[in-house]
């Protein structure tokens, strides 16, 4: 455990590594309003599968900015890490994929030999004994300049609340309609109403079935703090793609009605020529829970340039003799 993580949530772990592989469902291009929130969510769930399927073929320049917030609410430390963001397919027949970041610069200073390092890294990691070992190595390499933060899966796995494994734990409520940059959207609030093994804190291990899951460091060690997610989805009325999403993670340290915020993440998506809405900005605000309340501790912002296809397939291949 990183020493900063031991000091009561000085770098929350967010992991959504898991391993969603499904046939892309068809989707509606009609602007006819569905019957209600449940039907909109069903169509949006099909669109998120299309998002993951297409997104793994794209890359972009990512600027990740870390801001540490002092007790007075001011930024006391800042760091900017610029990377080439890729989605890699691991070797073998399991079809498992992971985010990978080839770091190009830190605080404006180029990282020497980054391309050579990346090539050599994947030649090495492809020989690792298992997919779990490969995933761990990829995550470590991608976050080596991120200090105590380990943030993975936010970009690749859009709107995890819509996943088949997680969706039964949520209640979805139509709030109304709004307009985002000229696009009409349905505004749907969601709230986790029951515990699920696919949303957990550092006190538990990932579910053994390998389905998509979400985990974070609660700051309370092994204590059962009843982690819950809630938020709002802004779903395009014509295509049922998610144009914006706000997700809040909360805990209940004393297992009572009082819930304490741990993080809030704002996902903003944009148009593209690929038939999906890739991210343009993700902003994660982290809080430090303490004595039934919380204080803003850090803001991590992911900014993306225009996404494009790589010149060759982005995947690791097993070496043959």
mmCIF file of C-alpha atoms in Angstrom:
data_model
loop_
_atom_site.group_PDB
_atom_site.id
_atom_site.type_symbol
_atom_site.label_atom_id
_atom_site.label_comp_id
_atom_site.label_asym_id
_atom_site.label_seq_id
_atom_site.Cartn_x
_atom_site.Cartn_y
_atom_site.Cartn_z
ATOM 1 C CA UNK A 1 0.000 0.000 0.000
ATOM 2 C CA UNK A 2 1.352 3.374 -0.948
ATOM 3 C CA UNK A 3 2.385 5.352 2.119
ATOM 4 C CA UNK A 4 0.183 8.284 1.097
ATOM 5 C CA UNK A 5 -2.796 5.983 0.829
ATOM 6 C CA UNK A 6 -2.188 4.907 4.403
ATOM 7 C CA UNK A 7 -2.773 8.438 5.601
ATOM 8 C CA UNK A 8 -6.561 8.325 5.443
ATOM 9 C CA UNK A 9 -7.454 8.629 1.804
ATOM 10 C CA UNK A 10 -4.709 10.755 0.359
ATOM 11 C CA UNK A 11 -5.180 9.093 -2.996
ATOM 12 C CA UNK A 12 -8.315 7.203 -3.662
ATOM 13 C CA UNK A 13 -8.118 4.036 -5.687
ATOM 14 C CA UNK A 14 -10.662 3.880 -8.441
ATOM 15 C CA UNK A 15 -10.646 0.661 -10.419
ATOM 16 C CA UNK A 16 -13.040 -0.423 -13.086
ATOM 17 C CA UNK A 17 -10.761 -3.024 -14.664
ATOM 18 C CA UNK A 18 -12.919 -5.734 -15.403
ATOM 19 C CA UNK A 19 -13.799 -7.297 -18.182
ATOM 20 C CA UNK A 20 -16.801 -6.544 -20.130
ATOM 21 C CA UNK A 21 -17.069 -8.262 -23.443
ATOM 22 C CA UNK A 22 -20.447 -8.573 -25.113
ATOM 23 C CA UNK A 23 -21.989 -8.570 -28.537
ATOM 24 C CA UNK A 24 -22.915 -5.046 -29.521
ATOM 25 C CA UNK A 25 -26.680 -4.699 -29.503
ATOM 26 C CA UNK A 26 -28.568 -2.751 -32.099
ATOM 27 C CA UNK A 27 -29.646 0.783 -31.348
ATOM 28 C CA UNK A 28 -32.375 3.184 -32.280
ATOM 29 C CA UNK A 29 -31.829 6.279 -34.351
ATOM 30 C CA UNK A 30 -35.392 7.493 -33.939
ATOM 31 C CA UNK A 31 -36.230 10.641 -32.019
ATOM 32 C CA UNK A 32 -39.629 9.227 -31.001
ATOM 33 C CA UNK A 33 -39.817 9.472 -27.220
ATOM 34 C CA UNK A 34 -39.701 6.039 -25.542
ATOM 35 C CA UNK A 35 -42.380 5.109 -23.044
ATOM 36 C CA UNK A 36 -40.396 6.038 -19.953
ATOM 37 C CA UNK A 37 -37.154 5.924 -18.029
ATOM 38 C CA UNK A 38 -36.843 2.128 -18.125
ATOM 39 C CA UNK A 39 -37.080 2.003 -21.923
ATOM 40 C CA UNK A 40 -34.607 4.875 -22.318
ATOM 41 C CA UNK A 41 -32.173 3.104 -20.001
ATOM 42 C CA UNK A 42 -32.547 -0.150 -21.946
ATOM 43 C CA UNK A 43 -31.668 1.613 -25.207
ATOM 44 C CA UNK A 44 -28.808 3.542 -23.570
ATOM 45 C CA UNK A 45 -27.408 0.272 -22.196
ATOM 46 C CA UNK A 46 -27.191 -1.082 -25.752
ATOM 47 C CA UNK A 47 -25.422 2.097 -26.826
ATOM 48 C CA UNK A 48 -22.760 1.780 -24.081
ATOM 49 C CA UNK A 49 -21.854 -1.649 -25.488
ATOM 50 C CA UNK A 50 -21.414 -0.022 -28.893
ATOM 51 C CA UNK A 51 -19.264 2.648 -27.214
ATOM 52 C CA UNK A 52 -16.891 0.098 -25.636
ATOM 53 C CA UNK A 53 -16.693 -1.965 -28.830
ATOM 54 C CA UNK A 54 -15.736 1.042 -30.996
ATOM 55 C CA UNK A 55 -13.720 2.912 -28.395
ATOM 56 C CA UNK A 56 -11.122 0.159 -28.107
ATOM 57 C CA UNK A 57 -10.081 0.963 -31.696
ATOM 58 C CA UNK A 58 -9.275 4.627 -30.964
ATOM 59 C CA UNK A 59 -6.504 6.703 -29.411
ATOM 60 C CA UNK A 60 -6.010 10.296 -28.309
ATOM 61 C CA UNK A 61 -3.669 12.698 -26.590
ATOM 62 C CA UNK A 62 -4.643 12.868 -22.925
ATOM 63 C CA UNK A 63 -3.701 15.613 -20.485
ATOM 64 C CA UNK A 64 -4.215 14.500 -16.894
ATOM 65 C CA UNK A 65 -4.042 17.313 -14.325
ATOM 66 C CA UNK A 66 -3.755 16.629 -10.594
ATOM 67 C CA UNK A 67 -4.647 19.359 -8.111
ATOM 68 C CA UNK A 68 -4.185 18.760 -4.388
ATOM 69 C CA UNK A 69 -6.484 20.945 -2.287
ATOM 70 C CA UNK A 70 -5.445 22.355 1.098
ATOM 71 C CA UNK A 71 -7.659 22.779 4.173
ATOM 72 C CA UNK A 72 -8.242 26.388 3.124
ATOM 73 C CA UNK A 73 -9.780 25.194 -0.149
ATOM 74 C CA UNK A 74 -6.895 26.437 -2.302
ATOM 75 C CA UNK A 75 -4.728 24.430 -4.678
ATOM 76 C CA UNK A 76 -1.486 23.628 -2.862
ATOM 77 C CA UNK A 77 0.123 21.343 -5.439
ATOM 78 C CA UNK A 78 -0.423 20.684 -9.139
ATOM 79 C CA UNK A 79 0.949 18.270 -11.707
ATOM 80 C CA UNK A 80 0.199 17.719 -15.415
ATOM 81 C CA UNK A 81 0.900 14.394 -17.160
ATOM 82 C CA UNK A 82 0.501 14.199 -20.952
ATOM 83 C CA UNK A 83 0.126 10.749 -22.498
ATOM 84 C CA UNK A 84 -0.950 8.937 -25.606
ATOM 85 C CA UNK A 85 -4.107 7.134 -24.495
ATOM 86 C CA UNK A 86 -4.695 3.695 -26.014
ATOM 87 C CA UNK A 87 -6.876 0.677 -25.395
ATOM 88 C CA UNK A 88 -4.886 -2.560 -25.569
ATOM 89 C CA UNK A 89 -6.186 -6.051 -26.164
ATOM 90 C CA UNK A 90 -4.327 -8.675 -24.202
ATOM 91 C CA UNK A 91 -3.100 -11.835 -25.957
ATOM 92 C CA UNK A 92 -5.129 -15.002 -25.877
ATOM 93 C CA UNK A 93 -8.760 -15.799 -26.529
ATOM 94 C CA UNK A 94 -10.340 -14.115 -23.499
ATOM 95 C CA UNK A 95 -10.736 -10.794 -25.322
ATOM 96 C CA UNK A 96 -9.728 -8.775 -22.272
ATOM 97 C CA UNK A 97 -8.831 -5.136 -22.740
ATOM 98 C CA UNK A 98 -7.319 -2.380 -20.640
ATOM 99 C CA UNK A 99 -6.546 1.314 -20.764
ATOM 100 C CA UNK A 100 -2.887 2.120 -21.397
ATOM 101 C CA UNK A 101 -1.104 5.462 -21.212
ATOM 102 C CA UNK A 102 2.251 6.030 -22.880
ATOM 103 C CA UNK A 103 3.519 9.035 -20.921
ATOM 104 C CA UNK A 104 5.029 11.765 -23.125
ATOM 105 C CA UNK A 105 5.692 14.606 -20.667
ATOM 106 C CA UNK A 106 5.343 15.596 -17.008
ATOM 107 C CA UNK A 107 4.845 19.262 -16.108
ATOM 108 C CA UNK A 108 5.940 20.235 -19.611
ATOM 109 C CA UNK A 109 9.182 18.231 -19.514
ATOM 110 C CA UNK A 110 9.407 15.480 -22.166
ATOM 111 C CA UNK A 111 9.920 11.919 -21.009
ATOM 112 C CA UNK A 112 13.018 10.698 -22.842
ATOM 113 C CA UNK A 113 12.642 7.553 -24.904
ATOM 114 C CA UNK A 114 8.923 7.161 -24.246
ATOM 115 C CA UNK A 115 8.188 5.380 -27.539
ATOM 116 C CA UNK A 116 11.079 2.947 -27.102
ATOM 117 C CA UNK A 117 10.075 2.301 -23.499
ATOM 118 C CA UNK A 118 6.488 1.559 -24.524
ATOM 119 C CA UNK A 119 7.535 -0.890 -27.237
ATOM 120 C CA UNK A 120 9.922 -2.691 -24.910
ATOM 121 C CA UNK A 121 7.341 -2.732 -22.131
ATOM 122 C CA UNK A 122 4.746 -4.555 -24.199
ATOM 123 C CA UNK A 123 7.274 -7.049 -25.485
ATOM 124 C CA UNK A 124 7.983 -7.871 -21.858
ATOM 125 C CA UNK A 125 4.463 -7.805 -20.469
ATOM 126 C CA UNK A 126 3.157 -10.064 -23.254
ATOM 127 C CA UNK A 127 5.291 -12.824 -21.740
ATOM 128 C CA UNK A 128 3.692 -12.439 -18.300
ATOM 129 C CA UNK A 129 2.129 -15.575 -16.891
ATOM 130 C CA UNK A 130 -1.510 -14.506 -16.707
ATOM 131 C CA UNK A 131 -3.898 -11.800 -17.825
ATOM 132 C CA UNK A 132 -4.121 -10.589 -14.213
ATOM 133 C CA UNK A 133 -0.342 -10.108 -14.105
ATOM 134 C CA UNK A 134 -0.441 -8.309 -17.449
ATOM 135 C CA UNK A 135 -3.255 -6.013 -16.287
ATOM 136 C CA UNK A 136 -1.359 -5.180 -13.111
ATOM 137 C CA UNK A 137 1.791 -4.372 -15.084
ATOM 138 C CA UNK A 138 -0.141 -2.189 -17.552
ATOM 139 C CA UNK A 139 -1.775 -0.247 -14.734
ATOM 140 C CA UNK A 140 1.542 0.269 -12.943
ATOM 141 C CA UNK A 141 3.259 1.498 -16.101
ATOM 142 C CA UNK A 142 0.386 3.833 -17.019
ATOM 143 C CA UNK A 143 0.273 5.508 -13.588
ATOM 144 C CA UNK A 144 3.968 5.668 -12.714
ATOM 145 C CA UNK A 145 3.889 9.493 -12.550
ATOM 146 C CA UNK A 146 0.524 9.719 -10.761
ATOM 147 C CA UNK A 147 1.915 9.615 -7.207
ATOM 148 C CA UNK A 148 -0.577 7.845 -4.924
ATOM 149 C CA UNK A 149 -3.480 7.903 -7.374
ATOM 150 C CA UNK A 150 -4.527 4.783 -9.234
ATOM 151 C CA UNK A 151 -7.382 5.728 -11.552
ATOM 152 C CA UNK A 152 -8.294 3.245 -14.214
ATOM 153 C CA UNK A 153 -11.322 2.418 -16.333
ATOM 154 C CA UNK A 154 -13.150 5.759 -16.166
ATOM 155 C CA UNK A 155 -12.437 6.534 -19.816
ATOM 156 C CA UNK A 156 -13.005 3.115 -21.372
ATOM 157 C CA UNK A 157 -16.032 1.898 -19.415
ATOM 158 C CA UNK A 158 -18.765 4.450 -19.987
ATOM 159 C CA UNK A 159 -21.757 4.636 -17.613
ATOM 160 C CA UNK A 160 -21.094 1.462 -15.641
ATOM 161 C CA UNK A 161 -24.493 1.934 -13.967
ATOM 162 C CA UNK A 162 -26.039 0.688 -17.229
ATOM 163 C CA UNK A 163 -24.106 -2.582 -17.235
ATOM 164 C CA UNK A 164 -26.233 -5.716 -16.937
ATOM 165 C CA UNK A 165 -24.519 -6.805 -13.713
ATOM 166 C CA UNK A 166 -24.903 -3.444 -11.935
ATOM 167 C CA UNK A 167 -28.185 -2.089 -13.313
ATOM 168 C CA UNK A 168 -30.526 -4.126 -11.042
ATOM 169 C CA UNK A 169 -29.082 -2.308 -8.000
ATOM 170 C CA UNK A 170 -30.305 1.111 -9.255
ATOM 171 C CA UNK A 171 -33.551 3.033 -9.504
ATOM 172 C CA UNK A 172 -33.792 5.322 -12.558
ATOM 173 C CA UNK A 173 -36.112 8.339 -12.545
ATOM 174 C CA UNK A 174 -36.914 10.677 -15.436
ATOM 175 C CA UNK A 175 -36.372 14.299 -14.397
ATOM 176 C CA UNK A 176 -37.137 15.953 -17.721
ATOM 177 C CA UNK A 177 -35.371 17.199 -20.858
ATOM 178 C CA UNK A 178 -32.567 19.666 -21.473
ATOM 179 C CA UNK A 179 -30.385 20.842 -24.350
ATOM 180 C CA UNK A 180 -26.650 20.175 -24.590
ATOM 181 C CA UNK A 181 -24.865 22.008 -27.424
ATOM 182 C CA UNK A 182 -27.942 21.856 -29.637
ATOM 183 C CA UNK A 183 -28.855 18.263 -28.790
ATOM 184 C CA UNK A 184 -32.015 17.416 -26.878
ATOM 185 C CA UNK A 185 -31.306 15.036 -24.004
ATOM 186 C CA UNK A 186 -33.338 13.084 -21.492
ATOM 187 C CA UNK A 187 -32.241 13.836 -17.934
ATOM 188 C CA UNK A 188 -32.435 10.702 -15.795
ATOM 189 C CA UNK A 189 -31.413 10.552 -12.153
ATOM 190 C CA UNK A 190 -30.264 7.254 -10.700
ATOM 191 C CA UNK A 191 -29.728 5.995 -7.182
ATOM 192 C CA UNK A 192 -28.341 2.738 -5.864
ATOM 193 C CA UNK A 193 -31.055 1.204 -3.710
ATOM 194 C CA UNK A 194 -29.437 -2.070 -2.687
ATOM 195 C CA UNK A 195 -25.916 -3.390 -2.065
ATOM 196 C CA UNK A 196 -24.217 -5.246 -4.905
ATOM 197 C CA UNK A 197 -20.949 -7.225 -4.970
ATOM 198 C CA UNK A 198 -19.946 -5.232 -8.053
ATOM 199 C CA UNK A 199 -19.630 -1.955 -6.109
ATOM 200 C CA UNK A 200 -17.282 -2.292 -3.177
ATOM 201 C CA UNK A 201 -14.501 -0.612 -1.184
ATOM 202 C CA UNK A 202 -10.982 -1.643 -0.242
ATOM 203 C CA UNK A 203 -12.410 -4.019 2.376
ATOM 204 C CA UNK A 204 -13.342 -6.610 -0.262
ATOM 205 C CA UNK A 205 -11.858 -8.325 -3.280
ATOM 206 C CA UNK A 206 -13.214 -8.234 -6.802
ATOM 207 C CA UNK A 207 -16.087 -10.623 -7.594
ATOM 208 C CA UNK A 208 -14.742 -13.942 -8.901
ATOM 209 C CA UNK A 209 -16.969 -13.970 -11.996
ATOM 210 C CA UNK A 210 -14.868 -11.274 -13.740
ATOM 211 C CA UNK A 211 -17.831 -9.009 -14.510
ATOM 212 C CA UNK A 212 -17.512 -5.230 -14.588
ATOM 213 C CA UNK A 213 -17.088 -3.771 -11.098
ATOM 214 C CA UNK A 214 -16.289 -0.476 -9.388
ATOM 215 C CA UNK A 215 -14.111 -0.144 -6.320
ATOM 216 C CA UNK A 216 -12.562 2.685 -4.314
ATOM 217 C CA UNK A 217 -10.636 3.267 -1.112
ATOM 218 C CA UNK A 218 -13.090 4.365 1.564
ATOM 219 C CA UNK A 219 -10.447 5.610 4.002
ATOM 220 C CA UNK A 220 -11.909 3.328 6.688
ATOM 221 C CA UNK A 221 -9.844 0.206 6.117
ATOM 222 C CA UNK A 222 -11.825 -3.013 6.422
ATOM 223 C CA UNK A 223 -14.913 -1.392 7.973
ATOM 224 C CA UNK A 224 -18.175 -2.078 6.150
ATOM 225 C CA UNK A 225 -19.233 1.410 5.052
ATOM 226 C CA UNK A 226 -22.054 0.511 2.629
ATOM 227 C CA UNK A 227 -20.663 2.073 -0.578
ATOM 228 C CA UNK A 228 -23.312 3.463 -2.922
ATOM 229 C CA UNK A 229 -23.394 5.286 -6.264
ATOM 230 C CA UNK A 230 -25.887 7.862 -7.488
ATOM 231 C CA UNK A 231 -25.972 10.524 -10.170
ATOM 232 C CA UNK A 232 -27.511 11.808 -13.386
ATOM 233 C CA UNK A 233 -27.389 10.638 -17.002
ATOM 234 C CA UNK A 234 -27.964 13.019 -19.919
ATOM 235 C CA UNK A 235 -29.053 10.734 -22.766
ATOM 236 C CA UNK A 236 -29.381 11.962 -26.355
ATOM 237 C CA UNK A 237 -33.070 11.840 -27.309
ATOM 238 C CA UNK A 238 -32.297 10.859 -30.922
ATOM 239 C CA UNK A 239 -29.554 8.254 -30.523
ATOM 240 C CA UNK A 240 -29.814 7.250 -26.831
ATOM 241 C CA UNK A 241 -26.084 7.797 -26.387
ATOM 242 C CA UNK A 242 -24.823 9.328 -23.155
ATOM 243 C CA UNK A 243 -23.745 12.948 -23.747
ATOM 244 C CA UNK A 244 -22.937 13.708 -20.135
ATOM 245 C CA UNK A 245 -22.947 11.821 -16.844
ATOM 246 C CA UNK A 246 -22.398 12.809 -13.234
ATOM 247 C CA UNK A 247 -21.548 10.075 -10.744
ATOM 248 C CA UNK A 248 -21.313 10.402 -6.959
ATOM 249 C CA UNK A 249 -19.803 7.801 -4.623
ATOM 250 C CA UNK A 250 -20.834 7.919 -0.965
ATOM 251 C CA UNK A 251 -20.327 5.817 2.160
ATOM 252 C CA UNK A 252 -22.035 5.431 5.527
ATOM 253 C CA UNK A 253 -19.218 4.916 8.062
ATOM 254 C CA UNK A 254 -21.601 4.354 10.973
ATOM 255 C CA UNK A 255 -24.183 2.442 8.932
ATOM 256 C CA UNK A 256 -26.895 5.016 9.562
ATOM 257 C CA UNK A 257 -28.899 7.398 7.412
ATOM 258 C CA UNK A 258 -26.002 9.852 7.107
ATOM 259 C CA UNK A 259 -24.042 9.396 3.902
ATOM 260 C CA UNK A 260 -20.640 10.989 3.321
ATOM 261 C CA UNK A 261 -19.330 11.857 -0.177
ATOM 262 C CA UNK A 262 -16.091 10.222 -1.304
ATOM 263 C CA UNK A 263 -16.004 11.409 -4.916
ATOM 264 C CA UNK A 264 -17.935 13.097 -7.704
ATOM 265 C CA UNK A 265 -17.081 12.535 -11.367
ATOM 266 C CA UNK A 266 -18.359 14.626 -14.281
ATOM 267 C CA UNK A 267 -18.086 12.914 -17.697
ATOM 268 C CA UNK A 268 -18.514 15.099 -20.798
ATOM 269 C CA UNK A 269 -18.714 13.553 -24.276
ATOM 270 C CA UNK A 270 -18.587 14.965 -27.792
ATOM 271 C CA UNK A 271 -19.479 14.130 -31.390
ATOM 272 C CA UNK A 272 -17.170 12.125 -33.643
ATOM 273 C CA UNK A 273 -17.075 10.436 -37.025
ATOM 274 C CA UNK A 274 -16.979 6.988 -35.401
ATOM 275 C CA UNK A 275 -20.649 6.656 -34.524
ATOM 276 C CA UNK A 276 -20.018 7.071 -30.789
ATOM 277 C CA UNK A 277 -19.557 10.029 -28.439
ATOM 278 C CA UNK A 278 -15.980 9.827 -27.118
ATOM 279 C CA UNK A 279 -14.985 11.770 -23.991
ATOM 280 C CA UNK A 280 -13.678 15.306 -24.216
ATOM 281 C CA UNK A 281 -13.301 15.888 -20.460
ATOM 282 C CA UNK A 282 -13.602 13.888 -17.255
ATOM 283 C CA UNK A 283 -13.291 15.676 -13.911
ATOM 284 C CA UNK A 284 -13.004 13.664 -10.724
ATOM 285 C CA UNK A 285 -13.314 15.468 -7.389
ATOM 286 C CA UNK A 286 -12.113 13.516 -4.383
ATOM 287 C CA UNK A 287 -13.185 14.126 -0.796
ATOM 288 C CA UNK A 288 -11.643 13.051 2.493
ATOM 289 C CA UNK A 289 -14.298 11.565 4.792
ATOM 290 C CA UNK A 290 -13.888 12.474 8.449
ATOM 291 C CA UNK A 291 -16.208 12.527 11.485
ATOM 292 C CA UNK A 292 -19.439 12.239 9.534
ATOM 293 C CA UNK A 293 -18.510 14.890 6.984
ATOM 294 C CA UNK A 294 -15.936 15.346 4.223
ATOM 295 C CA UNK A 295 -13.531 17.899 2.799
ATOM 296 C CA UNK A 296 -12.427 18.374 -0.798
ATOM 297 C CA UNK A 297 -8.970 16.868 -1.123
ATOM 298 C CA UNK A 298 -8.098 16.647 -4.814
ATOM 299 C CA UNK A 299 -9.351 17.264 -8.344
ATOM 300 C CA UNK A 300 -8.109 15.115 -11.228
ATOM 301 C CA UNK A 301 -9.038 16.288 -14.725
ATOM 302 C CA UNK A 302 -8.667 14.271 -17.941
ATOM 303 C CA UNK A 303 -8.735 16.368 -21.135
ATOM 304 C CA UNK A 304 -8.713 14.681 -24.554
ATOM 305 C CA UNK A 305 -7.809 15.866 -28.026
ATOM 306 C CA UNK A 306 -9.768 14.567 -31.007
ATOM 307 C CA UNK A 307 -9.828 10.776 -31.055
ATOM 308 C CA UNK A 308 -8.486 8.931 -34.082
ATOM 309 C CA UNK A 309 -7.755 5.423 -35.236
ATOM 310 C CA UNK A 310 -4.196 4.111 -34.886
ATOM 311 C CA UNK A 311 -2.290 3.240 -38.030
ATOM 312 C CA UNK A 312 -2.128 -0.396 -36.924
ATOM 313 C CA UNK A 313 -4.196 -2.548 -34.591
ATOM 314 C CA UNK A 314 -3.575 -1.717 -30.956
ATOM 315 C CA UNK A 315 -3.093 -5.046 -29.244
ATOM 316 C CA UNK A 316 -0.445 -7.236 -27.753
ATOM 317 C CA UNK A 317 0.428 -10.406 -29.617
ATOM 318 C CA UNK A 318 2.091 -13.496 -28.291
ATOM 319 C CA UNK A 319 5.581 -14.113 -29.611
ATOM 320 C CA UNK A 320 6.140 -17.216 -31.681
ATOM 321 C CA UNK A 321 9.389 -19.038 -32.159
#
